[in-house]
Amino acid sequence: MTDGIRHSKLTTDPSITNLGDDVAASEISRPSCWRWVMLGILSLDICVSYLPYYWFVPILRQAMQVYGVLEGSLNTFCVMYALAYVPAAFVMGHTVEWLGCHRTFVLGMGLTVVGCHVRCGPFSVDHQDMHSPPGAMQNFMWLLAGQALCAMGQPFLVNSTSQMGVEWFPPKERPTAALVSNLMHFIGSSLSFMLPPLVVDDQSDPIVAGGQVARLLRLHFVIAMVSFVVTLLFSRPAPLKKLSSSIGATSTSCTTNLVGELRGIMTCCDFWLVNGYFAMFTALCHAFDAVEGSLLDHAGYSPSISAWSGVACCVASVLITLLEARMMEDASSYRLALKGSSLAMIVSLLGAWLCLHFKLPNWAFVAAIGVMGLTVPAWGCSIEFGSEVCFPARETTVSAVLEAFANLAAIAGIILTQYLIDIGLGVGVFVLLAGIAFVGGCLVFCMSSRLKRTEAERTQDIETATRNCLEDGGGMELVKVVKHFGEQVGDRTAMDEAKHVSF
């Protein structure tokens, strides 16, 4: 069996079975050690792309004061990120596959750097310029334009997760790679909460606050530039890219038409179940993150507490990822991970409601939100499970479509949640969000257990082992190899075929 880097789609091109080059075949069967460097680069880039996302939440009062806007206007920054994923669904699958991970990383971080630079704008710390209506609005518009560029860059990085697994990692390592890269969504968003209070003090002087906010935006730009340079210096194209492309060219012939590919995805029942779960999960995460500072402020707490809840989420997300990496062996573990994530989300939201409703100490709220960090597996497992049930659709296309629906739900969630806060529902919003998490968890129990991509890859491995033994002329050796492989994967058909060949 060849346990190497190969495209997850199947191929029947006879030219692939007669490569005739032992060196090339050896390179294909040996995963590149640089794959871990590429995983590290993607992880760094995703974290940095999140820094401009929720920067205003822990410093809500200062941001409103500096720019002269209301909470709803600041939530526009989060809405723009969610909105950027919607058109990306129709082009990102082809774009990421065509560019490859190396150029996709560079492009995504390039847009982030430019966006962070524009966000700085002609920021003035002069009190008259800053807080006269023209000056405040001018700086806010520069910030809005830069935020849009940062939002455009993030889909390139987020939608590269599955493609990087296909390009760099053998099938057995892809769940681990997906867990690590998708952990960065939580770590990145946590850093977005943790960094602002370290730069912007909780004080009321508008001049001082303006200067500190300007310093925070410049810091974002410097960090983005460093990440961009690291990506340029250490990112590499996938090994044997031309050979991999030739293998993938035939295997994706049935899905080269985007319309046909989308039609196949939309007719899959399991896709809609996964999509519903992922849309609810994403909407809950985005809505809570966007309005956490507002909820704390309305409940009489300081919005800066959200920085500590970010730390708690970050710690919990790292711990659960380490546990999942050790326990998750293959794609059959995805459903269990989704169930556990739903339970953690419900417990976290109800715990947060109890803390704010009964005016418990700050540390209790931080601990309750920290439980939300245990939902990390839901992100990666939803996308990977979607790729499994929608096979032979490409991973990048499935990921992009899931992201599009999820971020449409996130936009609605942010707007609706802020509206409910404004009309006086207050901390009761947590109970509503917990109810949505419960409905999403129920969808997991309706999903089938069939994993089409895994089944196809096992079939291909059996056929490869059979063909190699036949070419070597070993009849009895063929029986042993195929029977041994069938016992490993639990495939009775392979074992029966082995017995048939022995006669």
XYZ file of C-alpha atoms in Angstrom:
503
model
C 0.000 0.000 0.000
C 1.273 3.451 -0.848
C 0.840 5.723 2.147
C 2.120 8.881 0.498
C 1.085 12.242 -0.812
C -1.634 11.781 -3.367
C -4.729 13.587 -4.493
C -7.778 12.341 -2.637
C -9.722 11.931 -5.890
C -9.464 8.682 -7.813
C -7.824 8.224 -11.187
C -8.126 5.613 -13.889
C -5.553 7.125 -16.251
C -3.340 4.220 -17.408
C -0.399 6.569 -17.835
C -0.320 7.026 -14.071
C 0.134 3.314 -13.468
C 3.162 3.244 -15.759
C 5.277 6.068 -14.436
C 8.424 4.129 -15.199
C 10.513 6.244 -12.879
C 11.466 4.625 -9.585
C 12.892 7.847 -8.219
C 9.676 9.774 -8.856
C 7.614 6.980 -7.358
C 9.818 7.006 -4.287
C 9.347 10.740 -3.895
C 5.569 10.411 -4.101
C 5.493 7.687 -1.443
C 7.619 9.719 0.976
C 5.833 12.696 2.601
C 7.949 15.837 2.639
C 9.295 16.920 6.024
C 8.587 20.503 4.957
C 4.868 19.809 5.364
C 5.121 20.738 9.053
C 6.768 24.039 8.170
C 3.921 24.766 5.753
C 1.422 23.890 8.478
C 3.210 26.302 10.813
C 3.124 29.068 8.196
C -0.589 28.587 7.578
C -1.224 28.588 11.327
C 0.718 31.839 11.770
C -1.036 33.510 8.848
C -4.505 32.533 10.080
C -3.754 33.866 13.566
C -2.500 37.176 12.187
C -5.483 37.519 9.843
C -7.755 37.479 12.895
C -6.044 40.359 14.719
C -8.099 43.102 12.988
C -11.322 41.099 13.413
C -12.520 41.708 16.994
C -10.055 44.403 18.043
C -12.800 46.815 19.193
C -14.725 44.420 21.489
C -12.508 44.662 24.624
C -12.108 48.440 24.153
C -15.690 49.147 23.133
C -16.117 52.391 25.083
C -12.798 53.842 23.905
C -13.486 52.958 20.247
C -16.940 54.543 20.383
C -15.448 57.649 21.945
C -12.551 57.979 19.508
C -14.597 57.501 16.336
C -17.856 59.000 17.534
C -19.966 55.982 16.515
C -22.389 53.558 18.168
C -22.041 49.847 18.853
C -23.854 48.892 15.651
C -21.345 50.787 13.514
C -18.430 48.964 15.124
C -20.144 45.625 14.507
C -19.848 46.457 10.809
C -16.201 45.370 11.061
C -17.296 41.815 11.928
C -20.047 41.823 9.315
C -17.519 42.722 6.604
C -15.424 39.653 7.426
C -18.452 37.392 7.265
C -19.664 39.046 4.066
C -16.310 38.489 2.320
C -16.815 34.714 2.391
C -20.073 34.761 0.439
C -18.709 35.617 -3.047
C -15.571 33.636 -2.223
C -17.639 30.428 -2.292
C -18.021 30.633 -6.063
C -14.367 31.253 -6.925
C -12.228 30.153 -4.000
C -12.227 26.427 -4.757
C -10.820 26.893 -8.263
C -8.537 29.739 -7.167
C -6.842 27.899 -4.307
C -6.386 24.740 -6.385
C -5.013 26.716 -9.339
C -2.658 28.895 -7.293
C -1.508 26.191 -4.892
C -0.970 26.733 -1.193
C 2.313 28.650 -1.578
C 0.937 31.452 -3.755
C -2.398 31.444 -1.923
C -0.657 32.116 1.397
C 1.330 34.965 -0.121
C -1.748 36.534 -1.709
C -3.845 36.254 1.445
C -1.173 37.790 3.661
C -0.433 40.473 1.053
C -4.028 41.690 1.223
C -3.881 41.604 5.020
C -0.729 43.743 5.087
C -2.198 46.316 2.700
C -5.424 46.373 4.692
C -3.618 46.913 8.000
C -1.650 49.759 6.437
C -4.820 51.437 5.127
C -6.462 51.028 8.546
C -3.801 53.269 10.048
C -4.826 56.048 7.621
C -4.146 59.725 8.384
C -4.823 59.036 12.077
C -4.479 62.234 14.101
C -4.237 62.405 17.869
C -5.165 66.056 17.871
C -8.330 66.499 19.873
C -9.954 68.985 17.527
C -9.178 67.012 14.364
C -10.174 63.716 15.928
C -13.441 64.626 17.473
C -14.819 67.192 15.159
C -17.357 65.249 13.035
C -15.372 65.482 9.768
C -12.133 64.243 11.353
C -13.706 61.380 13.266
C -15.683 60.191 10.251
C -12.642 60.447 7.960
C -10.599 58.212 10.234
C -13.495 55.783 10.576
C -13.821 55.513 6.785
C -10.089 54.764 6.438
C -10.513 52.083 9.093
C -13.531 50.661 7.292
C -11.701 50.506 3.944
C -8.682 48.774 5.483
C -10.934 46.336 7.309
C -12.520 45.415 3.973
C -9.100 44.559 2.496
C -8.212 42.442 5.531
C -11.549 40.672 5.206
C -10.837 39.924 1.533
C -7.513 38.309 2.408
C -8.743 35.919 5.092
C -10.795 33.551 2.843
C -7.623 32.679 0.910
C -6.055 31.392 4.125
C -9.105 29.765 5.692
C -10.092 27.884 2.528
C -6.555 26.540 2.082
C -6.862 24.114 4.991
C -8.223 21.132 3.041
C -6.106 21.885 -0.028
C -2.945 21.936 2.077
C -3.857 18.527 3.474
C -4.223 17.168 -0.061
C -0.979 18.754 -1.323
C 1.294 18.042 1.629
C -0.072 15.352 3.959
C -0.803 11.631 3.544
C -4.416 10.622 4.304
C -3.685 9.371 7.827
C -2.208 12.727 8.859
C -4.893 14.942 7.347
C -7.247 14.898 10.366
C -4.363 16.014 12.605
C -3.321 18.724 10.153
C -6.924 19.926 9.940
C -7.213 20.058 13.734
C -4.017 22.076 14.103
C -4.766 24.576 11.339
C -8.360 25.056 12.441
C -7.238 25.512 16.041
C -5.706 28.748 14.782
C -9.193 30.177 14.229
C -9.715 30.119 17.983
C -6.199 31.160 18.914
C -6.305 33.998 16.382
C -9.654 35.285 17.578
C -8.455 34.973 21.183
C -5.394 37.066 20.365
C -7.688 39.628 18.769
C -9.341 39.999 22.180
C -6.152 39.810 24.250
C -4.001 42.386 22.455
C -6.092 45.630 22.599
C -6.258 45.976 26.429
C -2.459 45.679 26.539
C -2.158 48.826 24.400
C -5.333 50.814 25.135
C -5.981 51.726 28.768
C -9.422 51.764 30.347
C -9.630 55.547 30.753
C -11.867 58.406 29.608
C -9.430 60.929 28.102
C -10.288 61.024 24.363
C -6.892 62.407 23.344
C -4.970 59.648 25.131
C -7.405 57.011 23.870
C -6.979 58.264 20.294
C -3.207 57.955 20.473
C -3.382 54.485 21.979
C -5.852 53.249 19.365
C -3.524 54.574 16.655
C -0.635 52.677 18.292
C -2.732 49.484 18.304
C -3.468 49.796 14.576
C 0.220 50.327 13.792
C 1.078 47.265 15.874
C -1.354 45.212 13.788
C 0.423 46.415 10.649
C 3.884 45.498 11.980
C 2.759 41.996 13.006
C 1.118 41.443 9.617
C 4.274 42.568 7.823
C 6.419 40.139 9.829
C 4.053 37.268 9.018
C 4.106 38.237 5.332
C 7.923 38.195 5.260
C 8.015 34.794 6.987
C 5.565 33.455 4.405
C 7.682 34.757 1.533
C 10.922 33.316 2.922
C 9.800 29.864 4.069
C 6.710 28.908 2.078
C 7.333 26.492 -0.815
C 5.327 25.015 -3.699
C 3.998 21.502 -3.163
C 6.498 18.699 -3.924
C 6.274 17.218 -7.427
C 3.504 19.675 -8.231
C 3.489 18.872 -11.959
C 3.138 15.156 -11.310
C 0.414 15.740 -8.726
C -1.399 17.995 -11.167
C -1.348 15.309 -13.827
C -2.797 12.839 -11.362
C -5.475 15.281 -10.276
C -6.337 16.373 -13.809
C -8.054 13.097 -14.678
C -9.491 12.571 -11.219
C -11.326 15.864 -11.239
C -12.588 15.629 -14.804
C -16.098 15.013 -13.530
C -16.030 18.182 -11.453
C -14.304 20.700 -13.690
C -17.648 22.357 -14.309
C -18.328 24.440 -11.211
C -22.072 24.439 -11.803
C -22.147 20.660 -12.048
C -19.956 20.360 -8.978
C -22.232 22.626 -6.955
C -25.264 20.697 -8.173
C -23.753 17.465 -6.884
C -23.081 19.065 -3.502
C -26.555 20.524 -3.186
C -28.252 17.181 -3.896
C -26.423 15.438 -1.049
C -28.667 15.067 2.010
C -25.762 14.777 4.445
C -24.331 18.037 3.097
C -27.403 19.951 4.261
C -27.149 18.410 7.719
C -23.469 19.298 7.991
C -24.196 22.704 6.503
C -26.962 23.376 9.005
C -24.758 22.401 11.912
C -21.795 24.438 10.692
C -23.973 27.485 9.926
C -25.420 27.482 13.439
C -22.030 26.919 15.026
C -20.399 29.739 13.053
C -23.307 32.113 13.658
C -23.080 31.486 17.408
C -19.333 32.077 17.511
C -19.423 35.243 15.399
C -22.479 36.714 17.110
C -21.131 36.120 20.607
C -17.659 37.424 19.797
C -19.064 40.576 18.188
C -21.427 41.483 21.039
C -19.522 40.120 24.051
C -18.270 43.567 24.994
C -21.752 45.030 24.591
C -23.302 42.298 26.755
C -20.713 42.868 29.477
C -21.259 46.627 29.328
C -25.050 46.324 29.594
C -24.694 43.881 32.509
C -22.502 46.329 34.438
C -19.157 44.624 33.791
C -16.090 46.039 32.048
C -15.767 44.988 28.372
C -12.056 44.385 29.015
C -13.043 41.133 30.744
C -13.416 39.729 27.242
C -9.622 39.753 26.993
C -9.392 37.274 29.877
C -12.158 35.151 28.417
C -10.061 35.101 25.236
C -7.138 33.744 27.235
C -9.349 31.047 28.764
C -10.666 30.058 25.331
C -7.141 29.914 23.949
C -5.924 27.589 26.716
C -8.955 25.316 26.421
C -8.667 25.161 22.640
C -5.016 24.094 22.807
C -5.771 21.369 25.356
C -8.703 19.929 23.412
C -6.694 19.967 20.192
C -3.868 17.987 21.813
C -6.427 15.489 23.084
C -8.159 15.223 19.713
C -4.855 14.765 17.896
C -4.090 11.742 20.084
C -7.560 10.213 19.956
C -8.754 10.983 16.418
C -7.433 8.229 14.184
C -9.557 8.598 11.060
C -12.632 10.247 9.571
C -14.996 8.021 11.547
C -14.303 10.200 14.600
C -15.782 13.366 13.084
C -19.378 12.828 14.237
C -18.363 12.192 17.851
C -16.276 15.364 17.843
C -19.246 17.384 16.557
C -21.491 16.027 19.323
C -18.951 16.935 21.986
C -18.544 20.429 20.567
C -22.305 21.029 20.676
C -22.441 19.991 24.317
C -19.546 22.293 25.211
C -21.205 25.238 23.438
C -24.488 24.728 25.322
C -22.735 24.465 28.691
C -20.635 27.569 27.989
C -23.559 29.785 26.950
C -25.807 28.731 29.823
C -22.926 29.187 32.252
C -22.294 32.712 30.941
C -25.991 33.541 31.381
C -25.928 32.367 34.991
C -22.822 34.440 35.717
C -24.199 37.714 34.359
C -27.759 37.170 35.566
C -26.730 36.497 39.174
C -23.809 38.989 39.126
C -21.163 36.347 39.854
C -17.470 37.309 40.042
C -15.506 38.043 36.877
C -13.541 34.806 37.079
C -16.754 32.762 36.885
C -17.712 34.387 33.587
C -14.181 33.869 32.266
C -14.324 30.181 33.205
C -17.731 29.747 31.556
C -16.540 31.283 28.300
C -13.356 29.223 28.511
C -15.490 26.110 28.044
C -16.321 27.465 24.588
C -12.700 26.774 23.648
C -13.552 23.059 23.777
C -15.640 23.509 20.619
C -12.510 23.818 18.448
C -12.972 20.409 16.727
C -16.334 21.530 15.317
C -14.714 23.847 12.778
C -12.259 21.443 11.161
C -14.383 18.325 11.567
C -17.398 19.989 9.928
C -15.375 20.913 6.849
C -13.641 17.536 6.655
C -16.905 15.649 7.200
C -18.478 17.746 4.458
C -15.636 16.778 2.121
C -16.223 13.136 2.988
C -19.945 13.051 2.275
C -19.729 15.262 -0.857
C -17.009 13.225 -2.584
C -15.983 13.433 -5.456
C -16.441 17.204 -5.113
C -13.153 18.933 -4.371
C -12.277 19.778 -0.789
C -11.766 23.455 -1.534
C -15.181 23.799 -3.159
C -16.974 22.046 -0.298
C -15.128 24.200 2.224
C -15.977 27.400 0.357
C -19.683 26.549 0.065
C -19.886 25.680 3.767
C -18.146 28.950 4.609
C -20.554 30.921 2.414
C -23.679 29.577 4.098
C -22.096 29.806 7.542
C -21.085 33.429 7.141
C -24.482 34.439 5.793
C -25.850 32.957 9.015
C -23.142 34.831 10.954
C -24.196 38.168 9.437
C -27.798 37.517 10.399
C -26.694 36.369 13.854
C -24.636 39.503 14.559
C -27.384 41.871 13.422
C -30.167 39.996 15.218
C -28.204 39.612 18.459
C -27.330 43.303 18.590
C -30.978 44.164 17.881
C -32.138 41.949 20.764
C -29.661 43.671 23.070
C -30.821 47.107 21.954
C -34.503 46.318 22.641
C -33.657 45.231 26.185
C -33.300 41.421 26.115
C -29.840 41.771 27.647
C -28.192 38.654 29.031
C -31.263 36.638 28.023
C -29.567 36.479 24.632
C -27.372 33.704 26.057
C -30.386 31.438 26.587
C -31.500 31.975 22.993
C -28.016 31.187 21.690
C -27.896 28.005 23.802
C -31.200 26.904 22.251
C -29.733 27.343 18.768
C -26.700 25.272 19.803
C -29.055 22.498 20.959
C -30.848 22.439 17.600
C -27.488 22.236 15.806
C -26.448 19.312 17.983
C -29.634 17.437 17.079
C -28.665 17.626 13.400
C -25.529 15.572 14.104
C -27.641 12.584 15.159
C -29.396 12.673 11.763
C -26.152 12.403 9.759
C -25.301 9.101 8.104
C -22.086 7.278 8.900
C -21.022 6.766 5.274
C -17.644 8.320 4.417
C -17.442 8.352 0.611
C -13.932 9.778 0.308
C -12.434 7.291 2.758
C -14.191 4.395 1.018
C -12.838 5.517 -2.348
C -9.283 5.874 -1.061
C -9.393 2.403 0.490
C -10.610 0.927 -2.781
C -7.810 2.672 -4.645
C -5.219 1.352 -2.173
C -6.512 -2.211 -2.604
C -6.383 -1.906 -6.391
C -2.852 -0.483 -6.230
C -1.640 -3.333 -4.012
C -3.235 -5.900 -6.322
C -1.735 -4.363 -9.453
C 1.767 -4.120 -7.966
C 1.770 -7.776 -6.948
C 0.517 -8.897 -10.350
C 3.284 -6.942 -12.053
C 5.834 -8.660 -9.801
C 4.407 -12.072 -10.760
C 3.759 -13.165 -7.192
C 0.443 -15.030 -7.053
C 0.595 -16.238 -3.460
C 2.250 -12.988 -2.383
C -0.701 -11.166 -3.916
C -3.104 -13.139 -1.766
C -1.141 -12.370 1.389
C -0.828 -8.655 0.698
C -4.464 -8.067 -0.196
C -5.765 -10.233 2.635
C -3.500 -8.424 5.085
C -4.716 -5.038 3.858
C -8.332 -6.175 3.959
C -7.936 -7.266 7.567
C -6.427 -3.875 8.459
C -9.294 -1.836 7.015
C -11.983 -4.390 7.836
C -12.932 -4.839 4.183
C -14.479 -8.283 3.666
C -14.812 -7.685 -0.084
C -11.046 -7.329 -0.444
C -10.462 -10.577 1.435
C -12.991 -12.440 -0.711
C -11.347 -11.076 -3.855
C -7.974 -12.257 -2.591
C -9.315 -15.772 -2.143
C -10.808 -15.700 -5.617
C -7.492 -14.602 -7.153
C -5.653 -17.464 -5.434
C -7.557 -19.934 -7.635
